[in-house]
Coordinates of C-alpha atoms and ligand atoms in Angstrom, one line a residue:
X1 CA 0.0 0.0 0.0
X2 CA 1.0 3.6 -0.4
X3 CA 0.6 6.1 2.5
X4 CA 1.5 9.6 3.1
X5 CA 2.5 10.3 6.9
X6 CA 3.1 13.8 8.1
X7 CA 5.5 14.0 11.2
X8 CA 5.4 16.8 13.6
X9 CA 8.4 16.2 15.9
X10 CA 7.8 19.4 18.0
X11 CA 10.0 20.3 21.0
X12 CA 12.4 18.8 23.6
X13 CA 12.6 15.0 23.1
X14 CA 9.9 15.1 20.5
X15 CA 12.5 15.2 17.6
X16 CA 14.5 12.3 19.1
X17 CA 11.6 9.9 19.5
X18 CA 9.8 10.7 16.3
X19 CA 13.0 10.1 14.4
X20 CA 12.9 6.5 15.9
X21 CA 9.2 6.2 15.0
X22 CA 10.0 7.0 11.4
X23 CA 12.9 4.5 11.3
X24 CA 10.5 1.8 12.5
X25 CA 7.9 2.6 9.9
X26 CA 10.5 2.6 7.2
X27 CA 11.5 -0.8 8.2
X28 CA 8.0 -2.1 8.4
X29 CA 7.4 -0.6 4.9
X30 CA 10.5 -2.3 3.4
X31 CA 9.6 -5.6 5.0
X32 CA 6.0 -5.7 3.9
X33 CA 6.5 -4.0 0.5
X34 CA 4.6 -0.9 1.3
X35 CA 5.5 2.7 0.2
X36 CA 5.4 5.3 3.0
X37 CA 6.1 8.9 2.2
X38 CA 7.1 11.1 5.0
X39 CA 6.7 15.0 5.2
X40 CA 7.9 16.9 8.3
X41 CA 6.3 20.1 9.6
X42 CA 6.7 22.3 12.6
X43 CA 4.4 22.3 15.7
X44 CA 4.7 24.0 19.1
X45 CA 7.6 26.0 20.4
X46 CA 9.8 25.5 17.5
X47 CA 6.9 26.7 15.1
X48 CA 6.5 29.8 17.4
X49 CA 10.1 30.6 17.0
X50 CA 10.0 30.1 13.3
X51 CA 6.6 31.7 12.3
X52 CA 5.2 33.3 15.4
X53 CA 2.3 30.5 15.2
X54 CA 2.4 27.1 17.0
X55 CA 0.5 25.5 13.9
X56 CA 0.3 27.2 10.8
X57 CA -2.6 26.7 8.3
X58 CA -0.3 25.2 5.8
X59 CA 0.8 22.5 8.4
X60 CA -2.8 21.9 9.2
X61 CA -3.6 21.5 5.5
X62 CA -0.7 19.0 5.1
X63 CA -2.0 17.0 8.0
X64 CA -5.6 17.0 6.5
X65 CA -4.1 15.8 3.1
X66 CA -2.2 12.9 4.8
X67 CA -3.3 9.4 5.8
X68 CA -1.8 9.7 9.3
X69 CA 0.2 12.1 11.6
X70 CA 3.0 11.1 14.0
X71 CA 3.6 13.7 16.7
X72 CA 6.3 14.1 19.2
X73 CA 5.6 16.6 22.0
X74 CA 5.3 20.3 22.4
X75 CA 6.3 22.8 25.1
X76 CA 9.1 23.8 27.4
X77 CA 10.2 26.6 29.8
X78 CA 11.2 28.9 27.0
X79 CA 7.5 29.2 25.8
X80 CA 5.9 29.1 29.3
X81 CA 5.3 32.9 29.2
X82 CA 3.5 34.9 26.6
X83 CA 0.0 34.7 25.0
X84 CA 1.0 32.3 22.2
X85 CA 1.6 28.9 23.7
X86 CA 2.8 25.7 22.1
X87 CA -0.3 23.8 23.4
X88 CA -2.5 26.0 21.2
X89 CA -1.1 24.2 18.3
X90 CA -2.3 20.8 19.7
X91 CA -5.8 22.1 20.2
X92 CA -5.8 23.6 16.7
X93 CA -4.8 20.3 15.3
X94 CA -7.4 18.2 17.1
X95 CA -10.2 20.7 16.2
X96 CA -9.0 21.1 12.7
X97 CA -8.9 17.4 12.0
X98 CA -12.1 16.7 14.0
X99 CA -10.5 14.3 16.4
X100 CA -13.0 13.7 19.1
X101 CA -11.5 10.5 20.6
X102 CA -8.2 10.0 22.3
X103 CA -7.4 6.2 22.9
X104 CA -4.8 5.3 25.5
X105 CA -4.0 1.5 25.8
X106 CA -2.5 0.6 29.2
X107 CA -0.9 -2.8 29.4
X108 CA 1.9 -3.2 32.0
X109 CA 4.8 -5.4 30.8
X110 CA 5.4 -8.4 33.1
X111 CA 9.1 -7.7 33.0
X112 CA 8.7 -4.1 34.3
X113 CA 6.3 -4.7 37.3
X114 CA 9.2 -3.4 39.5
X115 CA 8.8 0.0 38.0
X116 CA 5.1 0.3 38.9
X117 CA 4.0 1.8 42.2
X118 CA 1.4 -1.1 42.5
X119 CA 2.3 -4.6 43.8
X120 CA 2.9 -7.1 41.1
X121 CA -0.2 -9.2 42.0
X122 CA -2.5 -6.2 41.4
X123 CA -1.0 -5.8 37.9
X124 CA -1.6 -9.2 36.6
X125 CA -3.9 -9.3 33.7
X126 CA -4.2 -5.5 33.3
X127 CA -5.0 -4.6 29.8
X128 CA -7.2 -1.4 29.7
X129 CA -8.2 0.9 26.8
X130 CA -9.1 4.3 27.9
X131 CA -11.2 6.3 25.4
X132 CA -11.4 10.0 26.4
X133 CA -13.8 12.4 24.6
X134 CA -11.5 15.1 23.2
X135 CA -13.4 18.1 21.9
X136 CA -16.3 18.8 24.3
X137 CA -17.1 19.0 27.9
X138 CA -15.6 21.5 30.6
X139 CA -12.6 22.4 28.4
X140 CA -14.8 23.9 25.6
X141 CA -18.3 24.7 27.2
X142 CA -19.3 28.4 27.3
X143 CA -19.6 30.5 29.4
X144 CA -16.1 30.3 30.5
X145 CA -14.1 33.1 32.1
X146 CA -13.5 35.4 35.0
X147 CA -15.4 38.4 36.1
X148 CA -15.2 40.9 39.0
X149 CA -18.4 41.7 41.0
X150 CA -18.2 44.2 43.9
X151 CA -14.5 43.8 44.4
X152 CA -14.9 39.9 44.4
X153 CA -13.4 37.6 41.7
X154 CA -15.6 35.1 40.2
X155 CA -14.9 32.4 37.6
X156 CA -17.0 30.0 35.6
X157 CA -16.6 26.9 33.4
X158 CA -19.3 24.9 31.7
X159 CA -19.7 21.1 31.2
X160 CA -21.8 20.7 28.2
X161 CA -22.5 17.7 26.0
X162 CA -25.0 16.8 23.2
X163 CA -26.4 13.5 22.6
X164 CA -24.6 13.4 19.4
X165 CA -21.2 14.0 21.0
X166 CA -21.9 11.2 23.6
X167 CA -23.2 8.6 21.1
X168 CA -20.3 8.8 18.6
X169 CA -17.6 8.2 21.3
X170 CA -19.6 5.5 23.1
X171 CA -20.1 3.8 19.7
X172 CA -16.3 4.0 19.0
X173 CA -15.7 2.4 22.4
X174 CA -18.1 -0.4 21.7
X175 CA -16.5 -1.0 18.3
X176 CA -13.0 -1.2 20.0
X177 CA -14.4 -3.4 22.7
X178 CA -15.6 -5.9 20.0
X179 CA -11.9 -6.7 19.2
X180 CA -11.1 -7.1 22.9
X181 CA -13.2 -8.5 25.8
X182 CA -16.5 -7.0 24.8
X183 CA -16.8 -5.0 27.9
X184 CA -17.3 -1.2 28.2
X185 CA -17.3 0.8 31.3
X186 CA -18.8 4.2 30.9
X187 CA -17.6 6.7 33.5
X188 CA -19.6 9.7 34.7
X189 CA -20.8 11.6 37.8
X190 CA -24.5 10.9 37.1
X191 CA -25.4 11.2 40.8
X192 CA -24.7 15.1 40.5
X193 CA -24.2 16.4 37.1
X194 CA -26.9 17.0 34.5
X195 CA -24.5 16.4 31.6
X196 CA -23.6 13.1 33.1
X197 CA -27.2 12.1 33.5
X198 CA -27.5 12.7 29.7
X199 CA -24.2 10.8 29.2
X200 CA -25.4 7.7 31.0
X201 CA -28.8 7.7 29.1
X202 CA -27.2 8.1 25.7
X203 CA -24.5 5.5 26.5
X204 CA -27.2 3.0 27.4
X205 CA -29.1 3.7 24.2
X206 CA -25.9 3.6 22.1
X207 CA -24.7 0.3 23.5
X208 CA -28.1 -1.3 22.4
X209 CA -26.8 -1.2 18.9
X210 CA -23.9 -3.6 20.1
X211 CA -25.8 -6.5 21.6
X212 CA -22.7 -8.5 22.3
X213 CA -21.1 -5.7 24.4
X214 CA -21.6 -5.7 28.2
X215 CA -21.9 -2.1 29.3
X216 CA -21.6 -1.0 32.8
X217 CA -21.8 2.5 34.4
X218 CA -19.3 3.6 37.1
X219 CA -18.9 7.0 38.9
X220 CA -15.7 8.8 38.2
X221 CA -14.6 8.6 41.9
X222 CA -15.3 4.9 42.0
X223 CA -13.4 4.5 38.8
X224 CA -10.3 6.3 40.2
X225 CA -10.4 4.0 43.1
X226 CA -10.8 0.9 41.1
X227 CA -7.9 1.8 38.8
X228 CA -5.6 1.4 41.6
X229 CA -7.4 -1.3 43.7
X230 CA -8.6 -3.6 40.8
X231 CA -7.3 -2.3 37.5
X232 CA -7.7 -5.8 35.8
X233 CA -11.4 -5.4 36.3
X234 CA -11.5 -3.0 33.2
X235 CA -11.5 -3.7 29.5
X236 CA -12.4 -0.4 27.7
X237 CA -13.2 2.7 29.7
X238 CA -15.1 5.6 27.9
X239 CA -15.6 8.9 29.5
X240 CA -15.8 12.7 29.0
X241 CA -12.9 15.1 28.5
X242 CA -11.9 16.2 31.9
X243 CA -12.5 12.8 33.7
X244 CA -10.6 11.3 30.9
X245 CA -7.7 13.7 31.3
X246 CA -7.3 12.8 35.0
X247 CA -8.1 9.0 34.7
X248 CA -5.7 8.5 31.8
X249 CA -2.7 9.9 33.8
X250 CA -3.7 7.8 36.7
X251 CA -3.7 4.7 34.5
X252 CA -0.4 5.6 33.0
X253 CA 1.3 5.4 36.2
X254 CA 0.6 1.7 36.5
X255 CA 3.1 0.9 33.7
X256 CA 5.9 2.5 35.5
X257 CA 7.2 5.0 33.0
X258 CA 5.7 8.0 31.0
X259 CA 8.0 6.9 28.3
X260 CA 6.3 3.6 27.5
X261 CA 2.8 4.6 26.5
X262 CA 1.3 5.3 23.2
X263 CA -2.0 7.2 22.2
X264 CA -4.1 7.8 19.2
X265 CA -6.6 10.6 18.5
X266 CA -9.3 9.7 16.1
X267 CA -12.3 11.2 14.4
X268 CA -14.9 9.8 12.0
X269 CA -12.6 8.9 9.2
X270 CA -9.3 6.9 9.2
X271 CA -7.0 9.9 9.7
X272 CA -5.6 10.1 13.2
X273 CA -2.7 11.7 15.2
X274 CA -0.5 9.3 17.0
X275 CA 1.8 10.3 19.8
X276 CA 3.4 9.1 23.0
X277 CA 1.6 10.3 26.1
X278 CA 4.7 12.0 27.5
X279 CA 5.7 15.7 27.1
X280 CA 8.8 17.2 25.7
X281 CA 10.8 16.2 28.9
X282 CA 13.1 19.3 28.9
X283 CA 15.1 17.8 31.7
X284 CA 16.5 15.1 29.3
X285 CA 16.2 16.9 26.0
X286 CA 19.3 16.5 23.8
X287 CA 20.8 13.8 25.9
X288 CA 19.8 10.9 23.6
X289 CA 18.5 8.9 26.6
X290 CA 14.7 9.3 26.1
X291 CA 12.6 6.0 25.9
X292 CA 11.4 5.8 22.3
X293 CA 8.8 2.9 23.1
X294 CA 5.8 5.2 23.6
X295 CA 6.3 6.5 20.1
X296 CA 7.2 3.2 18.5
X297 CA 4.0 1.8 20.0
X298 CA 2.2 4.9 18.6
X299 CA 3.4 3.9 15.1
X300 CA 1.8 0.4 15.8
X301 CA -1.6 2.2 16.6
X302 CA -1.0 4.3 13.4
X303 CA -0.6 1.1 11.4
X304 CA -3.6 -0.5 12.9
X305 CA -6.2 2.3 12.9
X306 CA -5.2 4.7 10.0
X307 CA -3.4 2.2 7.5
X308 CA -5.5 -0.9 8.3
X309 CA -2.3 -2.9 8.7
X310 CA -3.1 -5.1 11.8
X311 CA -0.5 -7.6 11.0
X312 CA 2.3 -5.1 10.8
X313 CA 1.0 -3.4 14.0
X314 CA 1.2 -6.8 15.8
X315 CA 4.8 -7.2 14.6
X316 CA 5.8 -3.8 16.1
X317 CA 4.1 -4.5 19.3
X318 CA 5.5 -8.1 19.5
X319 CA 9.1 -6.6 18.9
X320 CA 8.7 -4.2 21.8
X321 CA 7.4 -7.0 24.0
X322 CA 10.4 -9.1 23.1
X323 CA 13.2 -6.6 23.8
X324 CA 11.5 -5.8 27.2
X325 CA 11.4 -9.5 28.0
X326 CA 14.9 -9.8 27.0
X327 CA 16.0 -7.0 29.4
X328 CA 16.6 -4.0 27.2
X329 CA 16.3 -0.9 29.3
X330 CA 16.5 2.8 28.8
X331 CA 17.3 4.8 31.8
X332 CA 13.7 5.4 33.0
X333 CA 13.0 1.6 33.3
X334 CA 16.4 0.4 34.4
X335 CA 17.0 -1.0 37.8
X336 CA 20.3 -0.4 39.6
X337 CA 23.1 -2.3 37.9
X338 CA 21.2 -2.9 34.7
X339 CA 22.9 -1.9 31.4
X340 CA 21.2 1.3 30.2
X341 CA 20.6 1.8 26.4
X342 CA 20.3 5.1 24.7
X343 CA 17.2 6.1 22.6
X344 CA 18.9 4.9 19.3
X345 CA 20.1 1.6 20.9
X346 CA 16.8 0.8 22.2
X347 CA 15.2 1.5 18.7
X348 CA 17.9 -0.7 17.1
X349 CA 17.0 -3.6 19.3
X350 CA 13.3 -3.3 18.4
X351 CA 14.1 -2.9 14.7
X352 CA 16.3 -6.0 14.8
X353 CA 13.3 -8.0 16.2
X354 CA 11.0 -6.6 13.4
X355 CA 13.3 -7.6 10.6
X356 CA 14.1 -11.1 12.0
Ligands
NAD1 P1 7.0 15.2 30.7 O1 6.1 14.0 30.2 O2 7.6 16.0 29.6 O3 8.0 14.6 31.7 C1 7.7 14.1 33.0 C2 8.9 13.2 33.4 O4 8.9 12.1 32.7 C3 10.2 13.9 33.4 O5 11.1 13.6 34.4 C4 10.8 13.3 32.1 O6 12.1 13.2 31.9 C5 10.1 11.9 32.0 N1 9.9 11.5 30.6 C6 9.0 11.8 29.8 N2 9.0 11.2 28.6 C7 10.1 10.3 28.7 C8 10.7 9.5 27.9 N3 10.3 9.1 26.6 N4 11.8 8.7 28.4 C9 12.2 8.8 29.6 N5 11.8 9.8 30.4 C10 10.7 10.5 30.1 O7 6.0 16.1 31.6 P2 6.3 17.6 32.1 O8 7.8 17.7 32.7 O9 5.3 17.9 33.1 O10 6.2 18.6 30.9 C11 7.3 19.1 30.1 C12 6.7 19.9 28.9 O11 6.0 19.1 28.1 C13 5.8 21.1 29.5 O12 6.1 22.2 28.6 C14 4.4 20.5 29.1 O13 3.6 21.5 29.0 C15 4.7 19.7 27.9 N6 3.8 18.6 27.7 C16 3.4 18.4 26.4 C17 2.6 17.2 26.0 C18 2.3 17.0 24.6 O14 2.9 17.5 23.8 N7 1.2 16.2 24.3 C19 2.0 16.5 27.1 C20 2.4 16.8 28.4 C21 3.2 17.8 28.6

């Protein structure tokens, strides 16, 4: 197959890890006789420096015209002040491409249980997919802002959802669950919030179209507890934007390092944005020690969801699994005394497994 992939390396360790993701995709293409064309563009702080804009209209147009986007990370102390912020580029990208769903798989590797804050027995069998609504809810609802009344400051945010926004994300979660354990947990705060009452109602209706799916509803506070007390009880979790923002970070801690986890942001079509869940890690930028696995697993999600190449996606995931089992470690996941690999060396090991 032929595919055009836009890369947006961004800031900090973003360029280091995206370079390794591209190497992996090139190897996959060569091995399976596909033709992947890559086109690199600016996003985030480096784009502000070059153009004054964290995501230019030209870059957005290039992403729209592509089959998939591989992103690194944006941000850093240099751009923390000022009105134009690197993160605005991410929001423009998500909105511009209509990406309403963020997928974060969380599956701790048995060889890395020592890196997790949970006891090994709690981690056995954990394999969760968190599906977070990305373009609605508290982060976008109006009114939003701050006023001053009689010398007192007041601020407001609005959590708003329509039935259409809820049904399309719950439907996606159900379809994902069909290829897994066929269980969906919808997370809300329906005992208090009107938007959550609608969420629960629409989630129930939407799941009726998927008779094989077992849907349950859990309050967000209970879900936060269960993620650490019984994480293996979940298959697919689907939830609104802010709950998802918080729960995905909580779930990420289970695997032991930010550097290990991939994500995908999807809309109605096959075009998606794939990125590791970590940020630009200014503390290790330029040192060549960042863990590339989150990005490499993001390329597996890209192969599966945007390019419909599940066998190639499996091959990448199996290669990562193998090198971790064999004891390959970057600094973030190494125990005392273990040999530490650089970003490039870790990718070399993964690539060697793919070409075997
Ligand atoms: P971070 O994820 O960049 O780093 C948190 C910690 O994890 C750091 O100690 C870092 O060294 C470590 N880490 C992260 N990725 C790693 C990897 N691949 N390998 C090894 N160690 C890794 O989060 P932060 O420090 O809170 O944020 C730094 C910057 O990134 C900020 O400007 C923030 O706004 C931005 N950020 C961007 C995104 C994004 O682009 N999607 C996400 C989160 C944070």
